mmCIF file of C-alpha atoms and ligand atoms in Angstrom:
data_model
loop_
_atom_site.group_PDB
_atom_site.id
_atom_site.type_symbol
_atom_site.label_atom_id
_atom_site.label_comp_id
_atom_site.label_asym_id
_atom_site.label_seq_id
_atom_site.Cartn_x
_atom_site.Cartn_y
_atom_site.Cartn_z
ATOM 1 C CA MET A 1227 0.000 0.000 0.000
ATOM 2 C CA ILE A 1228 1.020 3.585 -0.652
ATOM 3 C CA TYR A 1229 -0.340 5.896 2.027
ATOM 4 C CA LEU A 1230 -1.054 9.386 0.719
ATOM 5 C CA ASP A 1231 -3.588 10.529 3.292
ATOM 6 C CA ASN A 1232 -1.238 12.119 5.800
ATOM 7 C CA ALA A 1233 -3.541 15.084 6.389
ATOM 8 C CA ALA A 1234 -6.089 12.643 7.865
ATOM 9 C CA SER A 1235 -3.637 10.834 10.124
ATOM 10 C CA THR A 1236 -0.054 9.632 10.129
ATOM 11 C CA GLN A 1237 1.958 6.538 10.939
ATOM 12 C CA LEU A 1238 3.259 6.389 14.513
ATOM 13 C CA HIS A 1239 7.006 6.970 14.578
ATOM 14 C CA ASP A 1240 8.907 3.937 15.949
ATOM 15 C CA GLU A 1241 10.737 6.048 18.531
ATOM 16 C CA VAL A 1242 7.398 7.476 19.630
ATOM 17 C CA LEU A 1243 6.043 4.017 20.316
ATOM 18 C CA THR A 1244 9.203 3.060 22.203
ATOM 19 C CA SER A 1245 8.969 6.186 24.354
ATOM 20 C CA MET A 1246 5.363 5.369 25.263
ATOM 21 C CA MET A 1247 5.792 1.706 26.221
ATOM 22 C CA PRO A 1248 7.043 2.179 29.810
ATOM 23 C CA TYR A 1249 3.978 4.326 30.581
ATOM 24 C CA LEU A 1250 1.626 1.678 29.213
ATOM 25 C CA LYS A 1251 3.296 -0.961 31.384
ATOM 26 C CA GLU A 1252 5.316 -0.483 34.539
ATOM 27 C CA GLN A 1253 5.029 3.313 34.929
ATOM 28 C CA TYR A 1254 1.303 3.409 35.523
ATOM 29 C CA GLY A 1255 1.242 5.874 38.410
ATOM 30 C CA ASN A 1256 -1.164 8.776 38.595
ATOM 31 C CA PRO A 1257 0.837 11.973 38.048
ATOM 32 C CA SER A 1258 -1.059 13.617 40.918
ATOM 33 C CA SER A 1259 0.161 10.993 43.413
ATOM 34 C CA ILE A 1260 2.933 11.923 45.830
ATOM 35 C CA HIS A 1261 4.790 8.577 45.742
ATOM 36 C CA ARG A 1262 7.546 7.584 43.386
ATOM 37 C CA TYR A 1263 5.166 6.280 40.687
ATOM 38 C CA GLY A 1264 3.338 9.562 40.669
ATOM 39 C CA ARG A 1265 6.500 11.626 40.625
ATOM 40 C CA LEU A 1266 7.905 9.675 37.666
ATOM 41 C CA ALA A 1267 4.714 10.188 35.698
ATOM 42 C CA ARG A 1268 4.717 13.893 36.543
ATOM 43 C CA LYS A 1269 8.323 14.197 35.423
ATOM 44 C CA ALA A 1270 7.473 12.543 32.084
ATOM 45 C CA ILE A 1271 4.622 15.005 31.527
ATOM 46 C CA ASP A 1272 6.853 17.975 32.343
ATOM 47 C CA LYS A 1273 9.390 16.775 29.800
ATOM 48 C CA ALA A 1274 6.741 16.382 27.101
ATOM 49 C CA ARG A 1275 5.345 19.841 27.810
ATOM 50 C CA LYS A 1276 8.804 21.252 27.208
ATOM 51 C CA GLN A 1277 9.211 19.298 23.953
ATOM 52 C CA ILE A 1278 5.912 20.636 22.652
ATOM 53 C CA ALA A 1279 6.668 24.207 23.742
ATOM 54 C CA GLU A 1280 10.036 24.096 21.978
ATOM 55 C CA LEU A 1281 8.486 23.119 18.655
ATOM 56 C CA ILE A 1282 6.489 26.375 18.532
ATOM 57 C CA ASN A 1283 8.780 28.592 20.654
ATOM 58 C CA ALA A 1284 6.336 28.825 23.572
ATOM 59 C CA GLU A 1285 6.946 28.489 27.318
ATOM 60 C CA PRO A 1286 6.075 25.097 28.840
ATOM 61 C CA SER A 1287 3.609 26.869 31.166
ATOM 62 C CA GLU A 1288 1.694 28.026 28.075
ATOM 63 C CA ILE A 1289 0.953 24.451 26.908
ATOM 64 C CA PHE A 1290 -2.225 22.661 28.061
ATOM 65 C CA PHE A 1291 -2.911 19.062 27.120
ATOM 66 C CA THR A 1292 -6.241 18.139 25.561
ATOM 67 C CA SER A 1293 -7.648 15.080 23.790
ATOM 68 C CA GLY A 1294 -6.680 16.485 20.367
ATOM 69 C CA GLY A 1295 -7.222 19.218 17.845
ATOM 70 C CA THR A 1296 -10.995 19.126 18.187
ATOM 71 C CA GLU A 1297 -10.962 19.680 21.945
ATOM 72 C CA SER A 1298 -8.281 22.374 21.649
ATOM 73 C CA ASN A 1299 -10.459 24.293 19.177
ATOM 74 C CA ASN A 1300 -13.579 23.934 21.309
ATOM 75 C CA THR A 1301 -11.665 25.034 24.400
ATOM 76 C CA ALA A 1302 -10.163 28.066 22.686
ATOM 77 C CA LEU A 1303 -13.536 29.263 21.383
ATOM 78 C CA ARG A 1304 -15.611 28.607 24.478
ATOM 79 C CA GLY A 1305 -12.820 29.457 26.877
ATOM 80 C CA ILE A 1306 -12.560 32.984 25.512
ATOM 81 C CA VAL A 1307 -16.037 33.936 24.341
ATOM 82 C CA LEU A 1308 -18.084 32.551 27.231
ATOM 83 C CA GLN A 1309 -16.466 35.262 29.356
ATOM 84 C CA LYS A 1310 -18.249 37.862 27.191
ATOM 85 C CA PRO A 1311 -21.885 36.811 26.731
ATOM 86 C CA GLY A 1312 -23.388 38.032 23.468
ATOM 87 C CA SER A 1313 -20.022 38.863 21.937
ATOM 88 C CA SER A 1314 -18.995 38.099 18.404
ATOM 89 C CA ILE A 1315 -16.447 35.732 16.821
ATOM 90 C CA VAL A 1316 -14.758 36.328 13.494
ATOM 91 C CA THR A 1317 -13.663 33.167 11.712
ATOM 92 C CA SER A 1318 -13.216 31.977 8.135
ATOM 93 C CA SER A 1319 -15.579 30.062 5.895
ATOM 94 C CA ILE A 1320 -12.970 27.331 5.298
ATOM 95 C CA GLU A 1321 -12.320 26.221 8.877
ATOM 96 C CA HIS A 1322 -12.321 22.591 9.952
ATOM 97 C CA ASP A 1323 -15.634 21.374 11.360
ATOM 98 C CA ALA A 1324 -13.970 21.400 14.790
ATOM 99 C CA ILE A 1325 -14.274 25.217 14.568
ATOM 100 C CA LEU A 1326 -17.447 25.553 12.473
ATOM 101 C CA GLU A 1327 -19.606 23.240 14.589
ATOM 102 C CA PRO A 1328 -18.775 24.855 17.962
ATOM 103 C CA CYS A 1329 -19.347 28.240 16.269
ATOM 104 C CA LYS A 1330 -22.789 27.087 15.153
ATOM 105 C CA LYS A 1331 -23.558 26.019 18.713
ATOM 106 C CA LEU A 1332 -22.373 29.370 20.069
ATOM 107 C CA GLU A 1333 -24.672 31.136 17.572
ATOM 108 C CA GLU A 1334 -27.571 29.126 18.942
ATOM 109 C CA ILE A 1335 -26.856 30.348 22.462
ATOM 110 C CA GLY A 1336 -26.654 34.036 21.679
ATOM 111 C CA PHE A 1337 -23.231 34.741 20.228
ATOM 112 C CA SER A 1338 -22.775 36.043 16.725
ATOM 113 C CA VAL A 1339 -20.290 34.678 14.214
ATOM 114 C CA GLU A 1340 -18.874 36.451 11.166
ATOM 115 C CA TYR A 1341 -17.476 34.214 8.428
ATOM 116 C CA LEU A 1342 -14.689 35.624 6.282
ATOM 117 C CA PRO A 1343 -14.972 34.774 2.593
ATOM 118 C CA VAL A 1344 -11.945 33.445 0.689
ATOM 119 C CA ASP A 1345 -10.657 33.912 -2.844
ATOM 120 C CA LYS A 1346 -10.296 31.121 -5.408
ATOM 121 C CA TYR A 1347 -7.017 30.058 -3.757
ATOM 122 C CA GLY A 1348 -8.606 29.832 -0.322
ATOM 123 C CA LEU A 1349 -6.995 32.992 1.063
ATOM 124 C CA ILE A 1350 -8.851 35.392 3.332
ATOM 125 C CA ASP A 1351 -8.709 39.125 2.665
ATOM 126 C CA ILE A 1352 -7.142 41.307 5.378
ATOM 127 C CA LEU A 1353 -9.445 44.216 4.510
ATOM 128 C CA GLU A 1354 -12.476 41.996 5.016
ATOM 129 C CA LEU A 1355 -11.048 40.982 8.380
ATOM 130 C CA LYS A 1356 -10.702 44.631 9.391
ATOM 131 C CA ASN A 1357 -14.292 45.279 8.260
ATOM 132 C CA LYS A 1358 -15.738 42.341 10.130
ATOM 133 C CA ILE A 1359 -14.071 43.122 13.461
ATOM 134 C CA SER A 1360 -16.300 45.285 15.654
ATOM 135 C CA GLU A 1361 -16.427 46.624 19.204
ATOM 136 C CA ASN A 1362 -18.274 43.466 20.086
ATOM 137 C CA THR A 1363 -15.672 41.000 18.752
ATOM 138 C CA SER A 1364 -14.123 38.854 21.472
ATOM 139 C CA LEU A 1365 -12.091 36.438 19.348
ATOM 140 C CA VAL A 1366 -10.722 35.979 15.860
ATOM 141 C CA SER A 1367 -10.041 32.379 14.841
ATOM 142 C CA VAL A 1368 -8.453 31.676 11.453
ATOM 143 C CA MET A 1369 -6.777 28.399 10.595
ATOM 144 C CA PHE A 1370 -3.076 28.292 9.778
ATOM 145 C CA GLY A 1371 -2.990 25.787 6.915
ATOM 146 C CA ASN A 1372 -6.105 24.339 5.346
ATOM 147 C CA ASN A 1373 -6.552 20.578 5.700
ATOM 148 C CA GLU A 1374 -8.243 20.170 2.305
ATOM 149 C CA VAL A 1375 -6.452 22.434 -0.156
ATOM 150 C CA GLY A 1376 -3.321 23.232 1.864
ATOM 151 C CA THR A 1377 -3.509 27.030 1.619
ATOM 152 C CA ILE A 1378 -1.542 28.887 4.301
ATOM 153 C CA GLN A 1379 -3.064 32.131 5.586
ATOM 154 C CA PRO A 1380 -1.129 35.365 6.263
ATOM 155 C CA ILE A 1381 -1.035 34.582 9.987
ATOM 156 C CA GLN A 1382 1.335 37.339 11.097
ATOM 157 C CA GLU A 1383 -0.774 40.003 9.375
ATOM 158 C CA ILE A 1384 -3.979 38.611 10.857
ATOM 159 C CA ALA A 1385 -2.419 38.608 14.325
ATOM 160 C CA SER A 1386 -1.265 42.189 13.993
ATOM 161 C CA VAL A 1387 -4.722 43.376 12.892
ATOM 162 C CA CYS A 1388 -6.180 41.665 15.977
ATOM 163 C CA HIS A 1389 -3.644 43.239 18.284
ATOM 164 C CA GLU A 1390 -4.216 46.734 16.918
ATOM 165 C CA LYS A 1391 -7.832 46.235 17.915
ATOM 166 C CA ASN A 1392 -7.027 44.476 21.194
ATOM 167 C CA ILE A 1393 -8.696 41.224 20.238
ATOM 168 C CA PHE A 1394 -7.388 37.734 20.939
ATOM 169 C CA PHE A 1395 -6.268 35.683 17.968
ATOM 170 C CA HIS A 1396 -6.603 31.894 17.854
ATOM 171 C CA THR A 1397 -5.361 29.678 15.058
ATOM 172 C CA ASP A 1398 -6.101 26.017 14.328
ATOM 173 C CA ALA A 1399 -2.547 25.046 13.410
ATOM 174 C CA VAL A 1400 -3.133 21.287 13.387
ATOM 175 C CA GLN A 1401 -1.916 20.936 9.792
ATOM 176 C CA ALA A 1402 0.965 23.383 10.093
ATOM 177 C CA VAL A 1403 2.714 22.532 13.371
ATOM 178 C CA GLY A 1404 5.719 20.305 12.817
ATOM 179 C CA LYS A 1405 5.519 20.787 9.034
ATOM 180 C CA ILE A 1406 6.625 24.389 8.604
ATOM 181 C CA PRO A 1407 8.675 26.685 10.888
ATOM 182 C CA LEU A 1408 6.234 28.148 13.371
ATOM 183 C CA ASP A 1409 7.110 30.615 16.143
ATOM 184 C CA VAL A 1410 4.154 31.789 18.224
ATOM 185 C CA LYS A 1411 6.106 34.735 19.637
ATOM 186 C CA LYS A 1412 7.298 36.009 16.279
ATOM 187 C CA LEU A 1413 3.880 35.561 14.672
ATOM 188 C CA GLY A 1414 2.001 37.128 17.590
ATOM 189 C CA ILE A 1415 -0.365 34.214 18.184
ATOM 190 C CA ASP A 1416 -2.462 34.227 21.376
ATOM 191 C CA LEU A 1417 -3.983 30.743 21.205
ATOM 192 C CA LEU A 1418 -3.060 27.805 18.975
ATOM 193 C CA SER A 1419 -4.369 24.264 18.545
ATOM 194 C CA ILE A 1420 -2.119 21.246 17.936
ATOM 195 C CA SER A 1421 -2.907 17.574 17.379
ATOM 196 C CA SER A 1422 -0.433 14.728 17.913
ATOM 197 C CA HIS A 1423 -1.674 12.211 15.345
ATOM 198 C CA LYS A 1424 -1.052 14.570 12.434
ATOM 199 C CA ILE A 1425 2.680 14.596 13.249
ATOM 200 C CA ASN A 1426 3.412 10.862 13.700
ATOM 201 C CA GLY A 1427 2.281 10.801 17.329
ATOM 202 C CA PRO A 1428 -0.576 8.860 18.948
ATOM 203 C CA LYS A 1429 -4.269 9.708 18.456
ATOM 204 C CA GLY A 1430 -6.427 11.202 21.186
ATOM 205 C CA ILE A 1431 -3.908 13.738 22.437
ATOM 206 C CA GLY A 1432 -3.233 17.347 21.546
ATOM 207 C CA ALA A 1433 -2.522 20.684 23.099
ATOM 208 C CA LEU A 1434 -3.777 24.222 23.313
ATOM 209 C CA PHE A 1435 -1.170 26.966 23.519
ATOM 210 C CA VAL A 1436 -2.443 29.918 25.551
ATOM 211 C CA LYS A 1437 -0.166 32.941 25.764
ATOM 212 C CA LYS A 1438 0.882 33.874 29.275
ATOM 213 C CA GLY A 1439 -1.526 36.364 30.841
ATOM 214 C CA ILE A 1440 -4.619 35.238 28.908
ATOM 215 C CA GLU A 1441 -7.361 33.822 31.095
ATOM 216 C CA ILE A 1442 -9.614 31.217 29.644
ATOM 217 C CA ASP A 1443 -12.624 29.466 31.148
ATOM 218 C CA PRO A 1444 -12.057 25.706 31.397
ATOM 219 C CA VAL A 1445 -14.539 23.561 29.488
ATOM 220 C CA ILE A 1446 -13.913 20.374 31.474
ATOM 221 C CA LEU A 1447 -14.131 20.692 35.254
ATOM 222 C CA GLY A 1448 -13.022 18.245 37.887
ATOM 223 C CA GLY A 1449 -9.823 17.443 39.764
ATOM 224 C CA GLY A 1450 -8.027 20.572 38.640
ATOM 225 C CA GLN A 1451 -5.303 19.018 36.496
ATOM 226 C CA GLU A 1452 -3.505 21.238 33.953
ATOM 227 C CA HIS A 1453 -3.754 24.177 36.394
ATOM 228 C CA GLY A 1454 -7.502 23.776 36.395
ATOM 229 C CA MET A 1455 -7.637 24.370 32.649
ATOM 230 C CA ARG A 1456 -8.467 20.790 31.754
ATOM 231 C CA SER A 1457 -9.388 18.348 34.471
ATOM 232 C CA GLY A 1458 -9.057 14.597 34.242
ATOM 233 C CA THR A 1459 -6.157 12.253 34.969
ATOM 234 C CA GLU A 1460 -3.498 12.902 32.348
ATOM 235 C CA ASN A 1461 -3.068 10.398 29.517
ATOM 236 C CA VAL A 1462 0.580 9.916 30.418
ATOM 237 C CA ALA A 1463 1.635 7.493 27.671
ATOM 238 C CA ASN A 1464 -0.030 9.592 24.971
ATOM 239 C CA ILE A 1465 1.474 12.779 26.369
ATOM 240 C CA VAL A 1466 4.941 11.206 26.359
ATOM 241 C CA GLY A 1467 4.478 10.003 22.767
ATOM 242 C CA PHE A 1468 3.168 13.396 21.690
ATOM 243 C CA GLY A 1469 6.214 15.075 23.252
ATOM 244 C CA LYS A 1470 8.546 12.684 21.476
ATOM 245 C CA ALA A 1471 6.758 13.277 18.153
ATOM 246 C CA CYS A 1472 7.282 17.037 18.615
ATOM 247 C CA GLU A 1473 10.954 16.582 19.433
ATOM 248 C CA ILE A 1474 11.471 14.460 16.301
ATOM 249 C CA ALA A 1475 9.469 16.883 14.158
ATOM 250 C CA LYS A 1476 11.599 19.767 15.400
ATOM 251 C CA SER A 1477 14.920 18.100 14.773
ATOM 252 C CA ASN A 1478 13.892 16.988 11.259
ATOM 253 C CA LEU A 1479 11.866 20.058 10.322
ATOM 254 C CA GLU A 1480 14.142 21.570 7.667
ATOM 255 C CA GLU A 1481 15.031 18.237 6.112
ATOM 256 C CA ASN A 1482 11.408 17.041 6.027
ATOM 257 C CA PHE A 1483 10.234 20.367 4.674
ATOM 258 C CA SER A 1484 12.632 20.261 1.783
ATOM 259 C CA VAL A 1485 12.211 16.550 0.959
ATOM 260 C CA ILE A 1486 8.402 16.660 1.164
ATOM 261 C CA THR A 1487 8.186 19.912 -0.798
ATOM 262 C CA LYS A 1488 10.269 18.350 -3.591
ATOM 263 C CA LEU A 1489 8.107 15.226 -3.637
ATOM 264 C CA ARG A 1490 4.971 17.350 -3.864
ATOM 265 C CA GLU A 1491 6.361 19.545 -6.605
ATOM 266 C CA HIS A 1492 7.314 16.457 -8.551
ATOM 267 C CA LEU A 1493 3.889 14.891 -8.036
ATOM 268 C CA VAL A 1494 2.093 18.068 -9.078
ATOM 269 C CA SER A 1495 4.121 18.669 -12.211
ATOM 270 C CA LYS A 1496 3.865 15.027 -13.329
ATOM 271 C CA VAL A 1497 0.115 14.937 -12.778
ATOM 272 C CA LEU A 1498 -0.556 18.234 -14.550
ATOM 273 C CA ASN A 1499 1.753 17.237 -17.378
ATOM 274 C CA ASP A 1500 0.619 13.639 -17.869
ATOM 275 C CA ILE A 1501 -3.105 13.899 -17.180
ATOM 276 C CA PRO A 1502 -5.123 16.187 -19.452
ATOM 277 C CA HIS A 1503 -7.896 18.338 -17.957
ATOM 278 C CA SER A 1504 -6.379 18.257 -14.496
ATOM 279 C CA ARG A 1505 -5.828 21.248 -12.242
ATOM 280 C CA LEU A 1506 -4.062 21.977 -8.965
ATOM 281 C CA ASN A 1507 -6.296 23.591 -6.335
ATOM 282 C CA GLY A 1508 -5.281 25.812 -3.429
ATOM 283 C CA HIS A 1509 -2.595 28.468 -3.521
ATOM 284 C CA PRO A 1510 0.345 27.583 -5.803
ATOM 285 C CA GLY A 1511 2.923 29.096 -3.432
ATOM 286 C CA HIS A 1512 1.411 29.601 0.016
ATOM 287 C CA ARG A 1513 0.662 25.984 0.783
ATOM 288 C CA LEU A 1514 1.525 23.168 3.168
ATOM 289 C CA PRO A 1515 4.544 21.227 1.884
ATOM 290 C CA GLY A 1516 2.792 17.846 1.656
ATOM 291 C CA ASN A 1517 -0.562 18.920 0.211
ATOM 292 C CA ALA A 1518 -1.510 18.276 -3.413
ATOM 293 C CA HIS A 1519 -5.192 18.851 -4.183
ATOM 294 C CA PHE A 1520 -6.445 18.315 -7.717
ATOM 295 C CA THR A 1521 -9.544 18.477 -9.831
ATOM 296 C CA PHE A 1522 -9.819 15.895 -12.611
ATOM 297 C CA PHE A 1523 -12.575 17.126 -14.871
ATOM 298 C CA GLY A 1524 -15.171 14.589 -15.898
ATOM 299 C CA VAL A 1525 -14.309 12.218 -13.050
ATOM 300 C CA ASN A 1526 -16.047 11.501 -9.760
ATOM 301 C CA GLY A 1527 -13.531 11.862 -6.926
ATOM 302 C CA GLU A 1528 -15.142 9.166 -4.823
ATOM 303 C CA ASP A 1529 -14.947 6.667 -7.691
ATOM 304 C CA LEU A 1530 -11.338 7.702 -8.101
ATOM 305 C CA ILE A 1531 -10.566 6.940 -4.456
ATOM 306 C CA ILE A 1532 -12.128 3.505 -4.702
ATOM 307 C CA LYS A 1533 -10.120 2.741 -7.853
ATOM 308 C CA LEU A 1534 -6.929 4.013 -6.230
ATOM 309 C CA ASP A 1535 -7.610 1.870 -3.163
ATOM 310 C CA GLU A 1536 -8.060 -1.186 -5.383
ATOM 311 C CA ASN A 1537 -4.630 -0.351 -6.786
ATOM 312 C CA GLY A 1538 -3.034 -0.032 -3.355
ATOM 313 C CA ILE A 1539 -3.128 3.740 -2.946
ATOM 314 C CA ALA A 1540 -4.800 5.458 0.007
ATOM 315 C CA ALA A 1541 -6.123 8.904 -0.980
ATOM 316 C CA SER A 1542 -8.973 11.238 -0.033
ATOM 317 C CA THR A 1543 -11.389 13.695 -1.587
ATOM 318 C CA GLY A 1544 -10.280 16.233 0.977
ATOM 319 C CA SER A 1545 -12.491 16.176 4.003
ATOM 320 C CA ALA A 1546 -13.044 13.205 6.253
ATOM 321 C CA CYS A 1547 -16.256 14.921 7.266
ATOM 322 C CA SER A 1548 -17.879 14.518 3.875
ATOM 323 C CA VAL A 1549 -18.003 10.820 4.670
ATOM 324 C CA HIS A 1550 -20.256 11.470 7.656
ATOM 325 C CA THR A 1551 -22.378 14.290 6.333
ATOM 326 C CA GLN A 1552 -22.516 13.427 2.616
ATOM 327 C CA LYS A 1553 -22.356 17.094 1.725
ATOM 328 C CA ALA A 1554 -20.104 18.869 -0.754
ATOM 329 C CA SER A 1555 -16.938 20.331 0.698
ATOM 330 C CA HIS A 1556 -17.677 23.705 2.315
ATOM 331 C CA VAL A 1557 -14.063 24.688 1.602
ATOM 332 C CA LEU A 1558 -14.341 24.215 -2.167
ATOM 333 C CA GLN A 1559 -17.760 25.890 -2.154
ATOM 334 C CA ALA A 1560 -16.293 28.896 -0.350
ATOM 335 C CA MET A 1561 -13.552 29.021 -2.990
ATOM 336 C CA GLY A 1562 -16.289 29.385 -5.606
ATOM 337 C CA PHE A 1563 -15.906 25.971 -7.240
ATOM 338 C CA SER A 1564 -18.618 24.640 -9.515
ATOM 339 C CA HIS A 1565 -20.333 21.329 -8.806
ATOM 340 C CA GLU A 1566 -18.188 19.662 -11.459
ATOM 341 C CA GLU A 1567 -14.956 21.053 -10.009
ATOM 342 C CA ILE A 1568 -15.896 19.820 -6.548
ATOM 343 C CA THR A 1569 -16.978 16.382 -7.755
ATOM 344 C CA GLY A 1570 -13.689 15.759 -9.533
ATOM 345 C CA SER A 1571 -11.483 16.577 -6.561
ATOM 346 C CA LEU A 1572 -8.751 14.425 -5.079
ATOM 347 C CA ARG A 1573 -6.386 15.126 -2.199
ATOM 348 C CA LEU A 1574 -2.992 13.446 -1.954
ATOM 349 C CA THR A 1575 -1.052 14.353 1.181
ATOM 350 C CA ILE A 1576 2.586 13.388 1.491
ATOM 351 C CA GLY A 1577 4.203 12.518 4.805
ATOM 352 C CA VAL A 1578 7.620 11.705 6.193
ATOM 353 C CA TYR A 1579 7.440 8.043 5.167
ATOM 354 C CA ASN A 1580 6.649 8.538 1.474
ATOM 355 C CA THR A 1581 9.306 7.977 -1.172
ATOM 356 C CA GLN A 1582 10.047 9.206 -4.681
ATOM 357 C CA HIS A 1583 9.307 5.700 -5.978
ATOM 358 C CA GLU A 1584 5.838 5.789 -4.401
ATOM 359 C CA ILE A 1585 5.145 9.116 -6.093
ATOM 360 C CA GLU A 1586 6.139 7.679 -9.491
ATOM 361 C CA GLN A 1587 3.915 4.656 -8.958
ATOM 362 C CA THR A 1588 1.034 6.868 -7.884
ATOM 363 C CA VAL A 1589 1.240 8.995 -11.023
ATOM 364 C CA ASP A 1590 1.252 5.859 -13.201
ATOM 365 C CA VAL A 1591 -1.793 4.407 -11.467
ATOM 366 C CA LEU A 1592 -3.580 7.747 -11.455
ATOM 367 C CA LYS A 1593 -3.069 8.192 -15.195
ATOM 368 C CA ASN A 1594 -4.694 4.826 -15.853
ATOM 369 C CA VAL A 1595 -7.600 5.098 -13.466
ATOM 370 C CA VAL A 1596 -8.494 8.635 -14.561
ATOM 371 C CA LYS A 1597 -8.497 7.437 -18.168
ATOM 372 C CA GLU A 1598 -10.588 4.401 -17.270
ATOM 373 C CA LEU A 1599 -13.159 6.457 -15.369
ATOM 374 C CA ARG A 1600 -13.335 9.048 -18.110
ATOM 375 C CA SER A 1601 -14.031 6.392 -20.707
ATOM 376 C CA VAL A 1602 -17.357 5.762 -18.984
ATOM 377 C CA SER A 1603 -17.942 9.369 -17.957
ATOM 378 C CA PRO A 1604 -21.074 11.251 -19.075
ATOM 379 C CA PHE A 1605 -18.615 14.071 -19.912
ATOM 380 C CA LYS A 1606 -16.739 11.797 -22.289
ATOM 381 C CA GLU A 1607 -17.398 13.960 -25.356
ATOM 382 C CA LYS A 1608 -16.678 17.224 -23.583
ATOM 383 C CA TYR A 1609 -13.106 16.341 -22.722
ATOM 384 C CA SER A 1610 -12.485 13.955 -25.644
ATOM 385 C CA PHE A 1611 -10.645 11.415 -23.548
ATOM 386 C CA ASN A 1612 -8.787 8.881 -25.547
HETATM 387 C C1 PLP V 550 -7.387 16.796 12.059
HETATM 388 C C2 PLP V 550 -7.742 18.221 12.260
HETATM 389 C C3 PLP V 550 -8.433 18.632 13.420
HETATM 390 C C4 PLP V 550 -8.926 17.653 14.447
HETATM 391 O O1 PLP V 550 -7.883 17.128 15.234
HETATM 392 P P1 PLP V 550 -8.166 15.793 16.084
HETATM 393 O O2 PLP V 550 -6.913 15.618 16.895
HETATM 394 O O3 PLP V 550 -8.364 14.703 15.095
HETATM 395 O O4 PLP V 550 -9.346 16.059 16.930
HETATM 396 C C5 PLP V 550 -8.702 19.967 13.561
HETATM 397 N N1 PLP V 550 -8.319 20.866 12.650
HETATM 398 C C6 PLP V 550 -7.650 20.516 11.528
HETATM 399 C C7 PLP V 550 -7.233 21.564 10.557
HETATM 400 C C8 PLP V 550 -7.335 19.178 11.300
HETATM 401 O O5 PLP V 550 -6.705 18.838 10.189
#
């Protein structure tokens, strides 16, 4: 199998698994306990917090563990806006559902939400952001890199607009952390969501960065762990693995960035060159290194994924959510895509374990399956496929 769905989840790094094993076996103490078992678990958590902080240039005290990107996003939104009943949130129309769904819920309970439109590349407009911010805005939340089309937003500019107006800025950086250089201090980020399983760590663990001095209301109450920010006995093994994944990502960042970028550029140019009526979606330059999102005209993306799977290639149409909700991608709709452009979309996301050989094989298979599907396509005449 060739796995090209690294935006959905990634393979656990061997060293990550090794680092976790002691905490799944003999080191089972509760980190809140005073005895040796407890102290060892606490020490392991402290180390992981430091590893995560270092990846984004934060202080360890600014890192709070959560169950993943989804919980981090929910906590950031609720944690800030619930302090100001009736206030308004500014977000983008291409956020992950882990932002859009909590926003919808907040609208139902009396908050207002402004959705920033995007251009055909998936970029927001800074002027629109300035227009949409009002006296009543309590939080701006704009994702760092889009999980479907890979477009990277002008984060530093967004942060500076927010700061001029004294508004907190949160970013869902799940797809960007560990993939591109990211410095929360330099960029001026107030809150940031991370997920472990998108960077070769275990699932079910993530973190929320909250800049020192910002108070947020906890969403989960109980024993007061994580300085009261997120109660519940810590998932020690997952935290340790997450920390290790961050350490590895940091030490390999430049190398991975350049290798993965080259693989993607090769994939994109081969596909566009070898497959007629194909197009790259998302921003050509401002994009995540591993993301290649295409439209193949006259083809149904879901049929394409099934054919690719039969040929040993794991791909995606772009959003895992479409599987549950059976609706067209809100991201592509916001980018102004026609029904046909959305239907023919395919996302291939490259990770640290992919090779040049796999990319070559993928292009060969893709050429054949696109041709095969087009030969039975109702658009057969339109694109004269033969
Ligand atoms: C995967 C993803 C999430 C959700 O993270 P989980 O850890 O799976 O809850 C949120 N935002 C983006 C952009 C993602 O890609």
